[in-house]
CSV table of C-alpha atoms and ligand atoms in Angstrom, one decimal:
chain,number,residue,atom,x,y,z
A,9,MET,CA,84.8,106.8,106.8
A,10,GLU,CA,87.7,108.4,105.1
A,11,GLU,CA,90.0,106.7,103.9
A,12,ASN,CA,93.9,107.7,105.7
A,13,LEU,CA,95.3,107.8,102.6
A,14,ASN,CA,98.5,109.1,104.7
A,15,PRO,CA,101.5,106.5,103.0
A,16,PHE,CA,103.6,106.6,106.2
A,17,LYS,CA,100.3,105.9,108.8
A,18,ILE,CA,99.5,102.5,106.3
A,19,ALA,CA,102.6,101.8,106.5
A,20,GLN,CA,103.0,101.2,110.3
A,21,ARG,CA,99.3,99.7,109.8
A,22,GLN,CA,100.5,97.6,108.0
A,23,LEU,CA,103.5,96.6,110.7
A,24,ASP,CA,101.2,96.4,113.6
A,25,ALA,CA,99.2,93.8,111.6
A,26,ALA,CA,102.6,91.5,110.9
A,27,ALA,CA,103.7,92.5,114.3
A,28,GLU,CA,100.4,91.1,116.1
A,29,LYS,CA,100.5,88.0,113.9
A,30,LEU,CA,104.5,86.9,114.5
A,31,GLY,CA,103.5,87.8,118.8
A,32,LEU,CA,106.6,90.8,118.2
A,33,ASP,CA,107.7,92.3,121.9
A,34,PRO,CA,106.4,95.9,122.3
A,35,ALA,CA,110.1,97.7,122.0
A,36,THR,CA,110.4,95.8,119.2
A,37,HIS,CA,107.3,96.9,117.5
A,38,GLU,CA,107.4,100.4,118.3
A,39,PHE,CA,111.4,100.1,116.8
A,40,LEU,CA,110.0,99.1,113.9
A,41,ARG,CA,107.6,101.5,113.8
A,42,TRP,CA,110.2,104.5,113.8
A,43,PRO,CA,113.3,105.5,110.8
A,44,MET,CA,116.3,105.4,112.8
A,45,LYS,CA,117.2,108.7,111.6
A,46,GLU,CA,115.6,111.8,109.6
A,47,ILE,CA,117.6,114.1,107.8
A,48,THR,CA,115.1,117.3,106.5
A,49,VAL,CA,117.7,120.3,104.6
A,50,THR,CA,116.6,123.3,102.0
A,51,LEU,CA,118.2,123.5,99.1
A,52,PRO,CA,119.6,127.2,97.4
A,53,VAL,CA,119.3,126.6,94.1
A,54,ARG,CA,120.0,129.0,91.8
A,55,MET,CA,118.1,128.7,88.5
A,56,ASP,CA,119.1,129.5,84.5
A,57,ASP,CA,118.0,133.6,84.7
A,58,GLY,CA,119.4,134.5,87.7
A,59,ARG,CA,117.5,134.2,90.6
A,60,THR,CA,117.7,132.3,93.8
A,61,ARG,CA,115.4,129.8,94.1
A,62,ILE,CA,115.0,127.4,97.3
A,63,PHE,CA,114.2,123.1,98.0
A,64,ARG,CA,113.0,120.8,100.9
A,65,GLY,CA,114.2,117.9,100.8
A,66,PHE,CA,114.5,115.2,102.9
A,67,ARG,CA,116.8,111.7,104.1
A,68,VAL,CA,115.5,109.3,106.2
A,69,GLN,CA,117.4,106.4,107.4
A,70,TYR,CA,114.2,103.4,108.7
A,71,ASN,CA,116.6,100.8,110.1
A,72,THR,CA,120.3,100.0,109.3
A,73,ALA,CA,120.3,96.5,111.1
A,74,ARG,CA,120.7,94.6,108.6
A,75,GLY,CA,123.5,96.5,106.2
A,76,PRO,CA,123.4,100.0,104.8
A,77,ALA,CA,120.4,102.2,104.2
A,78,LYS,CA,119.8,102.1,100.8
A,79,GLY,CA,117.0,103.4,98.6
A,80,GLY,CA,116.2,105.9,95.7
A,81,ILE,CA,115.6,109.6,96.2
A,82,ARG,CA,112.1,110.7,94.6
A,83,TRP,CA,111.5,114.6,93.0
A,84,HIS,CA,108.1,115.6,93.3
A,85,PRO,CA,105.2,118.1,93.7
A,86,ASP,CA,103.6,116.2,95.8
A,87,GLU,CA,106.8,115.1,98.2
A,88,THR,CA,106.0,115.2,102.1
A,89,LEU,CA,108.4,113.4,104.8
A,90,ASP,CA,105.8,111.2,105.7
A,91,THR,CA,105.9,109.6,101.7
A,92,VAL,CA,109.6,109.7,102.6
A,93,ARG,CA,109.8,107.8,105.8
A,94,ALA,CA,107.1,104.5,104.0
A,95,LEU,CA,109.0,104.5,101.1
A,96,ALA,CA,112.0,103.6,103.9
A,97,ALA,CA,109.7,101.4,105.1
A,98,TRP,CA,109.5,99.8,102.8
A,99,MET,CA,112.7,99.4,101.9
A,100,THR,CA,113.2,98.1,105.0
A,101,TRP,CA,110.9,96.1,104.5
A,102,LYS,CA,112.1,94.9,100.4
A,103,THR,CA,115.9,94.5,101.2
A,104,ALA,CA,114.5,91.7,103.3
A,105,VAL,CA,111.8,90.0,101.4
A,106,VAL,CA,114.7,89.3,98.6
A,107,ASP,CA,117.5,88.2,101.8
A,108,ILE,CA,119.7,90.9,100.8
A,109,PRO,CA,122.4,92.5,103.2
A,110,LEU,CA,121.7,96.0,103.9
A,111,GLY,CA,118.7,98.4,105.7
A,112,GLY,CA,116.0,100.8,104.2
A,113,GLY,CA,116.3,104.5,103.3
A,114,LYS,CA,114.5,107.3,100.7
A,115,GLY,CA,114.8,110.2,99.9
A,116,GLY,CA,113.4,113.1,98.1
A,117,VAL,CA,113.0,116.9,96.8
A,118,ILE,CA,109.9,119.4,96.8
A,119,CYS,CA,110.2,120.5,92.7
A,120,ASN,CA,108.8,119.5,89.1
A,121,PRO,CA,111.5,118.2,87.2
A,122,LYS,CA,109.4,118.5,84.4
A,123,GLU,CA,109.5,122.5,85.2
A,124,LEU,CA,113.5,122.6,85.8
A,125,SER,CA,116.2,122.8,82.7
A,126,GLU,CA,119.0,120.2,83.0
A,127,THR,CA,121.1,122.7,84.5
A,128,GLU,CA,119.2,123.8,87.5
A,129,LYS,CA,118.5,119.9,88.0
A,130,GLU,CA,122.4,119.8,88.0
A,131,ARG,CA,122.6,122.1,90.6
A,132,LEU,CA,119.8,120.6,92.9
A,133,ALA,CA,121.6,117.2,92.6
A,134,ARG,CA,124.9,118.8,93.5
A,135,GLY,CA,122.9,120.4,96.0
A,136,TYR,CA,121.5,117.7,97.1
A,137,ILE,CA,124.8,115.7,98.3
A,138,ARG,CA,126.1,118.2,99.9
A,139,ALA,CA,123.5,118.8,102.2
A,140,VAL,CA,123.1,114.8,103.3
A,141,GLY,CA,126.3,113.5,102.1
A,142,GLN,CA,128.1,113.2,105.3
A,143,ALA,CA,125.0,110.3,105.7
A,144,LEU,CA,125.8,109.3,103.1
A,145,GLY,CA,128.5,106.4,101.3
A,146,VAL,CA,128.8,102.5,100.7
A,147,THR,CA,128.7,101.6,105.0
A,148,ARG,CA,126.1,104.2,105.7
A,149,ASP,CA,123.8,104.6,103.1
A,150,VAL,CA,123.2,104.5,99.5
A,151,PRO,CA,120.6,106.3,97.4
A,152,ALA,CA,119.3,105.1,94.0
A,153,PRO,CA,116.6,106.6,91.6
A,154,ASP,CA,113.4,106.6,91.7
A,155,VAL,CA,110.2,108.5,90.3
A,156,TYR,CA,112.7,111.9,88.5
A,157,THR,CA,115.9,111.0,88.9
A,158,THR,CA,117.6,109.3,86.3
A,159,PRO,CA,121.1,108.1,85.6
A,160,GLN,CA,122.4,111.4,84.6
A,161,ILE,CA,120.8,112.7,88.2
A,162,MET,CA,122.9,109.6,89.8
A,163,ALA,CA,125.8,110.3,88.0
A,164,TRP,CA,125.9,114.4,88.8
A,165,MET,CA,125.2,113.0,92.5
A,166,MET,CA,128.1,111.0,92.7
A,167,ASP,CA,130.6,113.1,91.5
A,168,GLU,CA,129.7,115.4,93.6
A,169,TYR,CA,130.2,112.4,96.3
A,170,GLU,CA,133.2,112.2,95.4
A,171,SER,CA,134.4,115.7,94.9
A,172,LEU,CA,133.4,116.0,98.6
A,173,LEU,CA,136.2,113.5,99.9
A,174,GLY,CA,138.4,113.2,97.1
A,175,GLU,CA,138.5,109.7,96.0
A,176,HIS,CA,136.2,107.4,93.8
A,177,HIS,CA,133.7,106.1,95.6
A,178,PRO,CA,131.4,104.3,92.9
A,179,GLY,CA,129.6,102.6,95.5
A,180,VAL,CA,127.7,105.2,96.8
A,181,ILE,CA,125.4,105.5,95.1
A,182,THR,CA,123.5,103.0,92.3
A,183,GLY,CA,121.5,103.1,88.7
A,184,LYS,CA,124.6,105.0,87.5
A,185,PRO,CA,125.2,104.7,83.9
A,186,VAL,CA,127.1,101.6,82.5
A,187,PRO,CA,130.3,103.9,82.1
A,188,LEU,CA,130.6,105.8,85.5
A,189,GLY,CA,130.8,102.0,87.0
A,190,GLY,CA,126.3,100.7,86.5
A,191,SER,CA,125.4,97.5,86.1
A,192,GLN,CA,124.9,95.8,83.4
A,193,GLY,CA,120.7,94.8,83.6
A,194,ARG,CA,119.9,98.2,86.3
A,195,GLU,CA,116.9,99.5,83.5
A,196,ASP,CA,115.0,97.3,83.3
A,197,ALA,CA,115.5,95.2,86.7
A,198,THR,CA,112.4,96.5,88.5
A,199,ALA,CA,109.6,95.9,85.6
A,200,ARG,CA,112.2,92.1,84.7
A,201,GLY,CA,112.3,91.1,88.9
A,202,GLY,CA,107.2,91.7,88.2
A,203,ILE,CA,107.4,89.9,85.7
A,204,TYR,CA,110.0,87.2,86.9
A,205,VAL,CA,107.1,86.6,89.9
A,206,VAL,CA,103.9,87.1,87.8
A,207,ARG,CA,104.7,84.0,85.9
A,208,GLU,CA,106.0,82.2,89.3
A,209,ALA,CA,102.4,83.6,90.8
A,210,ALA,CA,100.9,81.9,87.4
A,211,GLN,CA,102.8,79.2,87.7
A,212,VAL,CA,101.2,78.1,91.2
A,213,LEU,CA,97.6,79.5,90.5
A,214,GLY,CA,97.0,77.7,86.7
A,215,ILE,CA,97.3,80.1,84.6
A,216,SER,CA,99.1,80.4,81.3
A,217,LEU,CA,99.5,83.4,80.3
A,218,GLU,CA,100.5,83.1,76.9
A,219,GLY,CA,98.1,85.2,74.9
A,220,ALA,CA,96.4,86.7,78.3
A,221,THR,CA,96.2,90.5,79.0
A,222,MET,CA,97.9,92.8,81.2
A,223,ALA,CA,97.0,96.9,81.5
A,224,ILE,CA,99.9,99.1,83.1
A,225,GLN,CA,99.2,102.3,84.8
A,226,GLY,CA,102.2,104.3,84.6
A,227,PHE,CA,104.2,104.5,81.3
A,228,GLY,CA,107.3,105.4,83.1
A,229,ASN,CA,111.1,103.6,83.7
A,230,ALA,CA,108.8,100.3,84.7
A,231,GLY,CA,106.1,101.0,83.0
A,232,GLN,CA,107.5,100.6,80.0
A,233,TYR,CA,109.8,97.6,80.6
A,234,ALA,CA,107.0,95.5,82.0
A,235,ALA,CA,105.5,96.1,78.4
A,236,LEU,CA,108.3,95.0,76.7
A,237,LEU,CA,109.4,91.9,79.1
A,238,GLY,CA,105.7,90.9,79.8
A,239,GLU,CA,105.0,90.2,75.9
A,240,GLU,CA,109.2,89.5,75.8
A,241,ILE,CA,108.8,86.7,78.0
A,242,LEU,CA,105.7,86.1,79.0
A,243,GLY,CA,103.9,86.4,76.0
A,244,LEU,CA,101.4,88.8,76.9
A,245,ARG,CA,98.9,91.0,75.4
A,246,LEU,CA,99.6,95.0,76.3
A,247,VAL,CA,96.2,96.3,75.6
A,248,ALA,CA,96.7,99.3,77.3
A,249,ALA,CA,98.4,101.8,79.3
A,250,SER,CA,98.7,105.7,80.6
A,251,ASP,CA,100.4,108.2,82.3
A,252,SER,CA,100.2,111.1,84.2
A,253,LYS,CA,98.3,113.0,81.1
A,254,GLY,CA,95.6,109.9,80.3
A,255,GLY,CA,95.2,106.2,78.5
A,256,VAL,CA,95.5,104.3,75.4
A,257,PHE,CA,93.1,101.0,75.0
A,258,ASN,CA,93.1,98.8,72.5
A,259,PRO,CA,91.6,95.1,73.4
A,260,SER,CA,93.6,93.6,70.6
A,261,GLY,CA,96.2,94.4,72.1
A,262,ILE,CA,99.6,96.5,71.1
A,263,ASP,CA,102.6,96.9,70.4
A,264,ALA,CA,104.3,97.3,72.6
A,265,ARG,CA,107.3,99.0,71.5
A,266,ALA,CA,105.5,101.2,68.9
A,267,LEU,CA,104.2,102.3,72.0
A,268,VAL,CA,106.8,103.2,73.9
A,269,ASP,CA,108.7,104.5,70.9
A,270,TYR,CA,105.6,106.8,71.0
A,271,LYS,CA,105.9,108.3,74.3
A,272,GLN,CA,109.6,108.2,73.5
A,273,THR,CA,109.1,110.5,70.4
A,274,HIS,CA,106.1,112.7,71.9
A,275,GLY,CA,106.1,112.8,75.5
A,276,VAL,CA,102.6,111.0,76.2
A,277,LEU,CA,100.9,108.3,75.4
A,278,GLN,CA,97.7,110.2,74.1
A,279,GLY,CA,97.1,110.2,69.9
A,280,PHE,CA,98.2,106.6,69.6
A,281,PRO,CA,97.1,105.3,66.4
A,282,GLN,CA,94.9,102.4,66.8
A,283,ALA,CA,93.7,102.7,69.9
A,284,GLU,CA,91.3,104.8,72.0
A,285,GLU,CA,91.9,107.7,75.0
A,286,ILE,CA,91.1,105.7,78.2
A,287,THR,CA,91.6,107.3,81.8
A,288,ASN,CA,93.5,106.1,84.6
A,289,GLU,CA,90.4,105.2,86.4
A,290,GLU,CA,88.5,102.8,83.5
A,291,LEU,CA,92.1,101.3,83.3
A,292,LEU,CA,92.3,99.7,86.7
A,293,GLU,CA,89.2,98.2,86.0
A,294,LEU,CA,89.2,96.7,83.0
A,295,ASP,CA,88.8,92.8,82.3
A,296,VAL,CA,93.1,91.6,82.1
A,297,THR,CA,94.5,88.7,83.2
A,298,VAL,CA,97.7,90.9,84.9
A,299,LEU,CA,97.6,94.0,85.8
A,300,PHE,CA,100.1,96.7,86.7
A,301,PRO,CA,100.0,99.4,88.8
A,302,ALA,CA,103.3,101.1,88.1
A,303,ALA,CA,103.2,105.1,89.3
A,304,LEU,CA,102.5,106.0,92.7
A,305,GLU,CA,100.4,105.4,95.6
A,306,ASN,CA,96.8,105.0,96.5
A,307,VAL,CA,95.5,104.4,93.4
A,308,ILE,CA,93.8,101.3,94.3
A,309,LEU,CA,91.8,102.4,96.7
A,310,LYS,CA,88.0,101.0,99.6
A,311,ASP,CA,86.7,103.0,96.3
A,312,ASN,CA,87.6,101.3,93.7
A,313,ALA,CA,88.5,97.8,94.3
A,314,GLY,CA,85.4,96.1,93.9
A,315,ARG,CA,85.5,97.3,90.9
A,316,LEU,CA,89.0,95.4,89.5
A,317,ARG,CA,88.8,92.7,87.5
A,318,CYS,CA,92.5,91.5,87.1
A,319,ARG,CA,93.3,87.6,88.0
A,320,ILE,CA,97.0,89.7,89.8
A,321,LEU,CA,98.1,92.4,90.5
A,322,CYS,CA,101.4,92.7,90.0
A,323,GLU,CA,102.1,96.4,92.7
A,324,LEU,CA,105.1,97.6,90.3
A,325,ALA,CA,104.9,101.8,92.0
A,326,ASN,CA,104.7,101.7,95.6
A,327,GLY,CA,101.7,101.6,97.7
A,328,PRO,CA,99.4,101.7,95.5
A,329,THR,CA,97.1,99.7,97.1
A,330,THR,CA,95.5,100.4,100.5
A,331,PRO,CA,94.9,97.9,103.6
A,332,GLU,CA,91.4,98.3,102.7
A,333,ALA,CA,90.9,97.8,98.9
A,334,ASP,CA,93.2,94.6,100.1
A,335,GLU,CA,90.9,92.7,102.2
A,336,ILE,CA,89.0,93.2,99.4
A,337,LEU,CA,90.4,92.3,96.9
A,338,PHE,CA,91.6,89.4,98.7
A,339,ASP,CA,87.5,88.5,98.7
A,340,LYS,CA,87.4,88.9,95.5
A,341,GLY,CA,90.3,86.6,94.8
A,342,VAL,CA,92.9,89.4,93.4
A,343,PHE,CA,96.3,87.7,93.9
A,344,VAL,CA,98.3,90.4,94.4
A,345,LEU,CA,101.8,90.6,94.5
A,346,PRO,CA,103.4,93.2,97.0
A,347,ASP,CA,104.6,96.5,95.9
A,348,PHE,CA,108.3,95.0,97.6
A,349,LEU,CA,108.3,91.7,96.2
A,350,ALA,CA,107.2,93.2,93.0
A,351,ASN,CA,109.1,95.5,92.1
A,352,ALA,CA,112.1,94.4,94.6
A,353,GLY,CA,114.4,93.6,90.5
A,354,GLY,CA,115.6,97.4,91.3
A,355,VAL,CA,117.0,97.2,94.5
A,356,THR,CA,118.3,93.7,94.0
A,357,VAL,CA,120.1,94.8,90.8
A,358,SER,CA,121.6,98.0,92.5
A,359,TYR,CA,122.9,95.6,95.7
A,360,PHE,CA,123.8,93.8,92.3
A,361,GLU,CA,125.6,97.2,91.5
A,362,GLN,CA,127.4,98.1,94.3
A,363,VAL,CA,129.1,94.8,94.7
A,364,GLN,CA,130.8,95.1,91.5
A,365,ASN,CA,131.8,98.7,92.2
A,366,THR,CA,133.2,97.1,95.4
A,367,TYR,CA,135.0,94.1,93.0
A,368,ASN,CA,135.7,96.6,90.9
A,369,PHE,CA,134.9,93.6,88.0
A,370,TYR,CA,132.5,93.0,85.9
A,371,TRP,CA,129.5,91.1,85.5
A,372,GLU,CA,128.0,90.9,82.2
A,373,LEU,CA,124.5,90.8,81.0
A,374,LYS,CA,123.3,87.4,80.9
A,375,ASP,CA,124.9,86.6,85.1
A,376,VAL,CA,123.1,89.7,86.5
A,377,HIS,CA,120.0,88.3,84.9
A,378,GLN,CA,120.5,84.7,85.8
A,379,ARG,CA,120.9,86.4,89.2
A,380,LEU,CA,117.8,88.2,89.4
A,381,ASP,CA,115.9,85.0,88.7
A,382,ALA,CA,116.7,83.3,91.6
A,383,LYS,CA,116.8,86.0,94.0
A,384,MET,CA,113.2,87.0,93.5
A,385,THR,CA,111.6,83.3,92.5
A,386,ASN,CA,113.5,82.5,95.9
A,387,ALA,CA,112.1,85.3,98.0
A,388,PHE,CA,108.7,84.8,95.7
A,389,HIS,CA,108.3,80.9,97.5
A,390,GLY,CA,109.0,82.0,100.5
A,391,VAL,CA,106.7,84.3,100.5
A,392,TYR,CA,104.2,82.2,99.2
A,393,GLU,CA,105.1,79.3,102.0
A,394,MET,CA,104.2,81.1,104.4
A,395,SER,CA,101.3,83.2,103.0
A,396,ARG,CA,100.0,79.2,102.4
A,397,ARG,CA,100.6,77.4,105.8
A,398,GLU,CA,99.4,80.7,107.3
A,399,LYS,CA,96.4,80.9,105.1
A,400,LEU,CA,97.5,84.8,104.3
A,401,PRO,CA,97.4,86.9,102.0
A,402,MET,CA,100.6,87.3,99.6
A,403,ARG,CA,101.0,91.1,101.5
A,404,GLU,CA,100.8,90.1,104.7
A,405,ALA,CA,102.9,86.6,104.3
A,406,ALA,CA,105.9,89.4,102.6
A,407,TYR,CA,105.0,91.2,106.1
A,408,LEU,CA,106.1,88.2,108.6
A,409,VAL,CA,109.2,87.6,106.7
A,410,ALA,CA,110.8,90.3,106.3
A,411,VAL,CA,109.9,91.7,109.2
A,412,SER,CA,111.3,88.2,111.2
A,413,ARG,CA,114.3,88.9,109.3
A,414,VAL,CA,114.5,92.6,110.6
A,415,ALA,CA,114.2,91.5,114.3
A,416,GLU,CA,116.6,88.9,114.4
A,417,ALA,CA,119.0,91.4,113.4
A,418,CYS,CA,117.9,94.7,115.8
A,419,LYS,CA,117.2,91.6,118.6
A,420,LEU,CA,121.8,90.2,117.7
A,421,ARG,CA,122.2,93.4,118.1
A,422,GLY,CA,121.3,94.0,120.7
A,423,TRP,CA,119.2,96.8,120.1
A,424,VAL,CA,115.9,95.6,122.1
B,13,NAD,P1,108.8,107.1,86.4
B,13,NAD,O1,109.5,108.8,87.1
B,13,NAD,O2,110.2,106.7,86.2
B,13,NAD,O3,107.9,107.1,85.5
B,13,NAD,C1,106.9,107.2,86.5
B,13,NAD,C2,105.3,107.2,85.7
B,13,NAD,O4,104.1,107.4,86.2
B,13,NAD,C3,105.1,108.1,84.4
B,13,NAD,O5,105.0,107.4,83.4
B,13,NAD,C4,104.2,109.1,85.2
B,13,NAD,O6,103.3,109.9,84.0
B,13,NAD,C5,103.3,108.2,85.6
B,13,NAD,N1,102.3,108.4,86.8
B,13,NAD,C6,102.5,110.1,87.0
B,13,NAD,N2,101.6,109.7,87.8
B,13,NAD,C7,100.4,109.4,87.3
B,13,NAD,C8,98.8,109.1,87.2
B,13,NAD,N3,98.3,110.2,88.3
B,13,NAD,N4,98.8,108.3,86.9
B,13,NAD,C9,99.3,107.3,86.1
B,13,NAD,N5,100.1,107.4,85.4
B,13,NAD,C10,100.9,108.8,86.5
B,13,NAD,O7,109.3,105.8,88.3
B,13,NAD,P2,109.7,105.0,87.2
B,13,NAD,O8,111.3,104.5,88.6
B,13,NAD,O9,108.5,104.3,86.5
B,13,NAD,O10,108.1,104.4,89.0
B,13,NAD,C11,107.2,104.5,89.3
B,13,NAD,C12,106.7,103.4,89.9
B,13,NAD,O11,107.9,101.9,90.7
B,13,NAD,C13,107.3,104.5,91.5
B,13,NAD,O12,105.8,103.7,92.9
B,13,NAD,C14,108.9,103.9,92.5
B,13,NAD,O13,108.6,103.4,93.8
B,13,NAD,C15,108.2,101.8,92.0
B,13,NAD,N6,109.7,101.8,91.9
B,13,NAD,C16,110.8,102.4,91.0
B,13,NAD,C17,111.6,101.6,90.7
B,13,NAD,C18,112.8,101.6,89.7
B,13,NAD,O14,114.6,101.3,90.0
B,13,NAD,N7,112.5,102.4,89.1
B,13,NAD,C19,111.9,101.2,91.5
B,13,NAD,C20,110.7,99.9,92.7
B,13,NAD,C21,110.4,100.8,92.7
């Protein structure tokens, strides 16, 4: 039978399994299967040539029992409401698993940013905020960057929101540039958090990472910093990386900094000297110690999961592995660091950014790193203990930790 790759159906299936193990009552279970609020908008945007183009956008507030909705805005040609719903659900479990006082949300616009000029991007960003702004706010819903959105786009969005209100509200959006109230350390936070949990995983598994190998699928924000920090913090050796156009491979090692510089100069990885070309599919099947999927969802499927040879799978991307593939990986003994644990560093430093905006007092980089390390290390061990106690894969254990926290908050509020 064909695998169902609808991300929201996958998110609901994962929740169903957790609800059953937790013995959730039917009302709580059904409530957690759906977003609490969804907004769909149609955005007219004036293009540079004078024409008006119409874009579709979404904002989903999945669950706000533990705090305001929190989650990035993705600009992608294949964006769908169901993808945004799934990502909003995973944000809900993510803020719960790292135990920060926020709920889960997500936004998206169907567009290809690679075809938009800077001025068109600015008009789209401002138009999106005019359309959904009333539902946003530091006490309601706080967006952030995600695939193909940047600190500059966050700056335009914050400015539009503040113009609508006529007052300063830097905490309405995170991932801002540092001069506008962004946090030190936000840029590499997702990858850094992932590196901290790989470090903890290797320690409990008794694996030495110094000189061991890593491969990275997706060489954007999360992937590039994973390469740099994997090398710097863990002593890992990068052997392969890819982006949407293809990948490069060298079994004796690729200098991470040189590859990041090459990508920044040329916009692609292909043509990087001293490495051969490799496809995205081949990269996933390399014999490496740590594999980082850091692109998009649904890349590790029942058809290729059996061929993965990594020891640790650190999911920096959201939803890279299907439930069928998960079972195969568990049987093979691949240690999976599930997405909403592995990539929670980004939202954790986004939360730190909001705290600093509220205090109007800003932390030094070393304080951000130290607090992020503490949050990620605690979250890892909470999930690991659960997985040992219940003899469950890490993803299921993470679900049990997160869903029980959200369910408890819903019950305490008297919602269910
Ligand atoms: P990004 O836009 O900076 O980079 C995405 C990268 O993926 C690009 O290099 C692109 O070329 C590559 N890519 C796109 N399609 C691909 C394909 N089919 N095969 C291989 N590579 C492909 O995005 P990002 O912020 O690094 O996000 C990557 C993943 O990490 C997403 O799943 C995102 O939801 C997740 N994530 C990001 C953050 C964050 O703070 N940036 C936080 C949590 C999770």
